[in-house]
mmCIF file of C-alpha atoms in Angstrom:
data_model
loop_
_atom_site.group_PDB
_atom_site.id
_atom_site.type_symbol
_atom_site.label_atom_id
_atom_site.label_comp_id
_atom_site.label_asym_id
_atom_site.label_seq_id
_atom_site.Cartn_x
_atom_site.Cartn_y
_atom_site.Cartn_z
ATOM 1 C CA UNK Y 118 -7.028 -19.167 -1.407
ATOM 2 C CA UNK Y 119 -9.245 -17.173 -4.006
ATOM 3 C CA UNK Y 120 -7.367 -16.436 -7.158
ATOM 4 C CA UNK Y 121 -8.314 -14.258 -9.914
ATOM 5 C CA UNK Y 122 -7.282 -14.908 -13.486
ATOM 6 C CA UNK Y 123 -7.654 -12.581 -16.400
ATOM 7 C CA UNK Y 124 -6.077 -12.577 -19.925
ATOM 8 C CA UNK Y 125 -6.520 -11.586 -23.354
ATOM 9 C CA UNK Y 126 -6.198 -13.798 -26.474
ATOM 10 C CA UNK Y 127 -2.462 -14.125 -25.835
ATOM 11 C CA UNK Y 128 -2.702 -16.034 -22.807
ATOM 12 C CA UNK Y 129 -6.043 -17.969 -23.044
ATOM 13 C CA UNK Y 130 -4.584 -21.352 -23.307
ATOM 14 C CA UNK Y 131 -2.415 -20.771 -20.619
ATOM 15 C CA UNK Y 132 -5.444 -19.645 -18.221
ATOM 16 C CA UNK Y 133 -7.596 -22.654 -19.038
ATOM 17 C CA UNK Y 134 -4.840 -24.731 -18.247
ATOM 18 C CA UNK Y 135 -3.759 -22.713 -15.015
ATOM 19 C CA UNK Y 136 -7.638 -22.934 -13.777
ATOM 20 C CA UNK Y 137 -7.145 -26.891 -13.451
ATOM 21 C CA UNK Y 138 -3.895 -26.625 -12.003
ATOM 22 C CA UNK Y 139 -4.853 -24.090 -9.423
ATOM 23 C CA UNK Y 140 -8.289 -25.935 -8.625
ATOM 24 C CA UNK Y 141 -6.142 -29.192 -8.012
ATOM 25 C CA UNK Y 142 -3.941 -27.320 -5.463
ATOM 26 C CA UNK Y 143 -7.134 -26.644 -3.666
ATOM 27 C CA UNK Y 144 -7.807 -23.078 -4.593
ATOM 28 C CA UNK Y 145 -10.864 -21.614 -5.884
ATOM 29 C CA UNK Y 146 -10.424 -19.588 -9.244
ATOM 30 C CA UNK Y 147 -12.285 -16.909 -10.653
ATOM 31 C CA UNK Y 148 -11.856 -16.504 -14.426
ATOM 32 C CA UNK Y 149 -12.358 -12.781 -15.697
ATOM 33 C CA UNK Y 150 -10.589 -13.375 -19.177
ATOM 34 C CA UNK Y 151 -12.595 -14.070 -22.238
ATOM 35 C CA UNK Y 152 -14.737 -16.850 -23.061
ATOM 36 C CA UNK Y 153 -13.339 -17.796 -26.752
ATOM 37 C CA UNK Y 154 -10.227 -16.804 -28.634
ATOM 38 C CA UNK Y 155 -10.581 -13.460 -30.510
ATOM 39 C CA UNK Y 156 -7.121 -11.988 -31.798
ATOM 40 C CA UNK Y 157 -8.724 -8.559 -31.432
ATOM 41 C CA UNK Y 158 -9.527 -8.470 -27.897
ATOM 42 C CA UNK Y 159 -8.320 -6.030 -25.173
ATOM 43 C CA UNK Y 160 -7.027 -7.010 -21.880
ATOM 44 C CA UNK Y 161 -7.769 -3.691 -19.952
ATOM 45 C CA UNK Y 162 -11.111 -4.627 -19.173
ATOM 46 C CA UNK Y 163 -10.187 -8.092 -18.162
ATOM 47 C CA UNK Y 164 -7.440 -7.202 -16.013
ATOM 48 C CA UNK Y 165 -9.151 -4.426 -14.430
ATOM 49 C CA UNK Y 166 -12.080 -6.663 -13.427
ATOM 50 C CA UNK Y 167 -9.692 -9.182 -11.954
ATOM 51 C CA UNK Y 168 -7.765 -6.632 -9.855
ATOM 52 C CA UNK Y 169 -10.944 -5.130 -8.676
ATOM 53 C CA UNK Y 170 -12.099 -8.481 -7.214
ATOM 54 C CA UNK Y 171 -8.938 -8.904 -5.754
ATOM 55 C CA UNK Y 172 -9.213 -5.764 -3.735
ATOM 56 C CA UNK Y 173 -12.869 -6.000 -3.022
ATOM 57 C CA UNK Y 174 -12.081 -9.634 -1.419
ATOM 58 C CA UNK Y 175 -9.195 -8.873 0.407
ATOM 59 C CA UNK Y 176 -11.010 -5.729 1.781
ATOM 60 C CA UNK Y 177 -13.940 -8.262 3.023
ATOM 61 C CA UNK Y 178 -11.431 -10.425 4.643
ATOM 62 C CA UNK Y 179 -11.142 -12.871 1.830
ATOM 63 C CA UNK Y 180 -7.701 -14.585 0.883
ATOM 64 C CA UNK Y 181 -7.132 -13.707 -2.624
ATOM 65 C CA UNK Y 182 -4.441 -12.860 -5.171
ATOM 66 C CA UNK Y 183 -4.556 -12.268 -8.768
ATOM 67 C CA UNK Y 184 -2.817 -13.419 -11.828
ATOM 68 C CA UNK Y 185 -3.095 -11.492 -15.213
ATOM 69 C CA UNK Y 186 -1.583 -12.477 -18.753
ATOM 70 C CA UNK Y 187 -0.800 -11.105 -21.970
ATOM 71 C CA UNK Y 188 1.770 -11.663 -24.502
ATOM 72 C CA UNK Y 189 4.553 -9.766 -22.290
ATOM 73 C CA UNK Y 190 2.650 -9.161 -19.294
ATOM 74 C CA UNK Y 191 3.709 -5.390 -19.477
ATOM 75 C CA UNK Y 192 0.202 -4.122 -20.617
ATOM 76 C CA UNK Y 193 -1.790 -6.229 -17.836
ATOM 77 C CA UNK Y 194 0.414 -5.260 -15.169
ATOM 78 C CA UNK Y 195 -0.089 -1.515 -16.043
ATOM 79 C CA UNK Y 196 -3.837 -2.330 -16.412
ATOM 80 C CA UNK Y 197 -4.009 -4.075 -12.984
ATOM 81 C CA UNK Y 198 -2.119 -1.194 -11.454
ATOM 82 C CA UNK Y 199 -4.785 1.371 -12.317
ATOM 83 C CA UNK Y 200 -6.994 -0.252 -9.522
ATOM 84 C CA UNK Y 201 -6.595 1.490 -6.096
ATOM 85 C CA UNK Y 202 -4.948 -0.791 -3.883
ATOM 86 C CA UNK Y 203 -3.554 -3.256 -6.182
ATOM 87 C CA UNK Y 204 0.198 -3.874 -6.327
ATOM 88 C CA UNK Y 205 1.022 -5.754 -9.409
ATOM 89 C CA UNK Y 206 4.272 -7.066 -10.192
ATOM 90 C CA UNK Y 207 5.869 -8.345 -13.444
ATOM 91 C CA UNK Y 208 6.752 -11.843 -12.943
ATOM 92 C CA UNK Y 209 9.655 -13.571 -15.292
ATOM 93 C CA UNK Y 210 11.393 -15.730 -12.550
ATOM 94 C CA UNK Y 211 10.875 -17.699 -9.657
ATOM 95 C CA UNK Y 212 12.765 -15.047 -7.687
ATOM 96 C CA UNK Y 213 10.426 -12.317 -8.826
ATOM 97 C CA UNK Y 214 7.722 -13.818 -7.802
ATOM 98 C CA UNK Y 215 8.901 -14.652 -4.626
ATOM 99 C CA UNK Y 216 10.121 -11.131 -3.949
ATOM 100 C CA UNK Y 217 6.869 -9.738 -5.297
ATOM 101 C CA UNK Y 218 5.252 -11.244 -2.260
ATOM 102 C CA UNK Y 219 7.892 -11.473 0.354
ATOM 103 C CA UNK Y 220 9.244 -7.727 0.201
ATOM 104 C CA UNK Y 221 6.165 -5.790 -2.018
ATOM 105 C CA UNK Y 222 3.293 -7.894 -0.733
ATOM 106 C CA UNK Y 223 1.951 -7.839 -4.204
ATOM 107 C CA UNK Y 224 -1.517 -8.950 -4.530
ATOM 108 C CA UNK Y 225 -1.532 -9.456 -8.612
ATOM 109 C CA UNK Y 226 1.224 -10.831 -10.604
ATOM 110 C CA UNK Y 227 1.550 -10.245 -14.351
ATOM 111 C CA UNK Y 228 3.059 -12.782 -16.448
ATOM 112 C CA UNK Y 229 3.901 -12.885 -20.444
ATOM 113 C CA UNK Y 230 2.576 -15.865 -21.758
ATOM 114 C CA UNK Y 231 4.567 -15.776 -24.781
ATOM 115 C CA UNK Y 232 7.718 -15.712 -22.778
ATOM 116 C CA UNK Y 233 7.568 -18.737 -20.704
ATOM 117 C CA UNK Y 234 6.172 -22.437 -20.829
ATOM 118 C CA UNK Y 235 3.159 -23.329 -19.138
ATOM 119 C CA UNK Y 236 5.669 -25.200 -16.426
ATOM 120 C CA UNK Y 237 7.402 -22.030 -15.785
ATOM 121 C CA UNK Y 238 4.338 -20.174 -15.296
ATOM 122 C CA UNK Y 239 2.627 -22.497 -12.988
ATOM 123 C CA UNK Y 240 6.200 -22.592 -11.129
ATOM 124 C CA UNK Y 241 6.001 -18.943 -10.818
ATOM 125 C CA UNK Y 242 2.239 -18.706 -9.753
ATOM 126 C CA UNK Y 243 2.823 -21.559 -7.164
ATOM 127 C CA UNK Y 244 5.889 -19.573 -5.588
ATOM 128 C CA UNK Y 245 3.899 -16.225 -5.606
ATOM 129 C CA UNK Y 246 0.712 -17.828 -3.960
ATOM 130 C CA UNK Y 247 2.799 -19.629 -1.351
ATOM 131 C CA UNK Y 248 5.234 -16.825 -0.368
ATOM 132 C CA UNK Y 249 4.068 -14.867 2.526
ATOM 133 C CA UNK Y 250 4.658 -11.241 2.816
ATOM 134 C CA UNK Y 251 7.673 -10.879 5.101
ATOM 135 C CA UNK Y 252 6.219 -7.956 7.225
ATOM 136 C CA UNK Y 253 9.608 -6.696 7.790
ATOM 137 C CA UNK Y 254 9.344 -2.882 8.712
ATOM 138 C CA UNK Y 255 11.325 -1.484 5.704
ATOM 139 C CA UNK Y 256 9.153 -3.184 3.254
ATOM 140 C CA UNK Y 257 5.878 -2.290 5.218
ATOM 141 C CA UNK Y 258 6.877 1.493 5.316
ATOM 142 C CA UNK Y 259 7.572 1.478 1.415
ATOM 143 C CA UNK Y 260 4.346 0.128 0.905
ATOM 144 C CA UNK Y 261 2.520 2.662 3.213
ATOM 145 C CA UNK Y 262 4.173 5.231 1.035
ATOM 146 C CA UNK Y 263 2.750 3.858 -1.951
ATOM 147 C CA UNK Y 264 -0.731 3.655 -0.600
ATOM 148 C CA UNK Y 265 -0.102 7.254 0.982
ATOM 149 C CA UNK Y 266 0.656 8.424 -2.920
ATOM 150 C CA UNK Y 267 -2.246 6.611 -4.186
ATOM 151 C CA UNK Y 268 -4.742 8.043 -1.373
ATOM 152 C CA UNK Y 269 -3.666 11.804 -1.440
ATOM 153 C CA UNK Y 270 -0.841 12.241 -3.557
ATOM 154 C CA UNK Y 271 1.689 12.639 -0.797
ATOM 155 C CA UNK Y 272 5.345 12.086 -0.945
ATOM 156 C CA UNK Y 273 8.235 12.074 1.391
ATOM 157 C CA UNK Y 274 10.057 15.174 1.204
ATOM 158 C CA UNK Y 275 12.599 15.491 -1.380
ATOM 159 C CA UNK Y 276 16.047 15.515 0.154
ATOM 160 C CA UNK Y 277 17.431 18.200 -2.542
ATOM 161 C CA UNK Y 278 14.950 20.695 -1.266
ATOM 162 C CA UNK Y 279 16.721 20.644 1.925
ATOM 163 C CA UNK Y 280 19.827 21.306 0.544
ATOM 164 C CA UNK Y 281 21.014 25.239 -0.552
ATOM 165 C CA UNK Y 282 23.047 23.820 -3.327
ATOM 166 C CA UNK Y 283 23.597 26.759 -6.045
ATOM 167 C CA UNK Y 284 24.542 25.178 -9.192
ATOM 168 C CA UNK Y 285 26.016 28.462 -10.320
ATOM 169 C CA UNK Y 286 27.991 28.872 -7.194
ATOM 170 C CA UNK Y 287 29.305 25.648 -7.485
#
């Protein structure tokens, strides 16, 4: 599997270690992060490029996922989710790594490099990469709703609009 990595200065050390870890596991690793430590660098460009490549690879039929890092993972997740076709999840445990794939078919995960040890991060990523999407109808339906909103802004009908509740009448 091809794994696209991106980070800013906060995750640079983890990114380097992870490239070796993932390559040893037989994965092709593509690094989209900085080439040297710069405490003033900005994560959006790195994370967006990685996310774009995940979508491009998947569209071309290449098995690919992405991992983005930063101090907390929050901004990195937000950046990746700006790319159409990305479902990026913030991962902080083995369970969230597994559920991101199993229920949400996430194709990118974000991890806070300052929140975890390297061993934890490696376990999260391994669990994410090795967990398939369940394909359950309820999960597929929800993912389709996200894609529809992303494509044309459509939403399921608001159940409150069908009610004729008048707050003044009680």
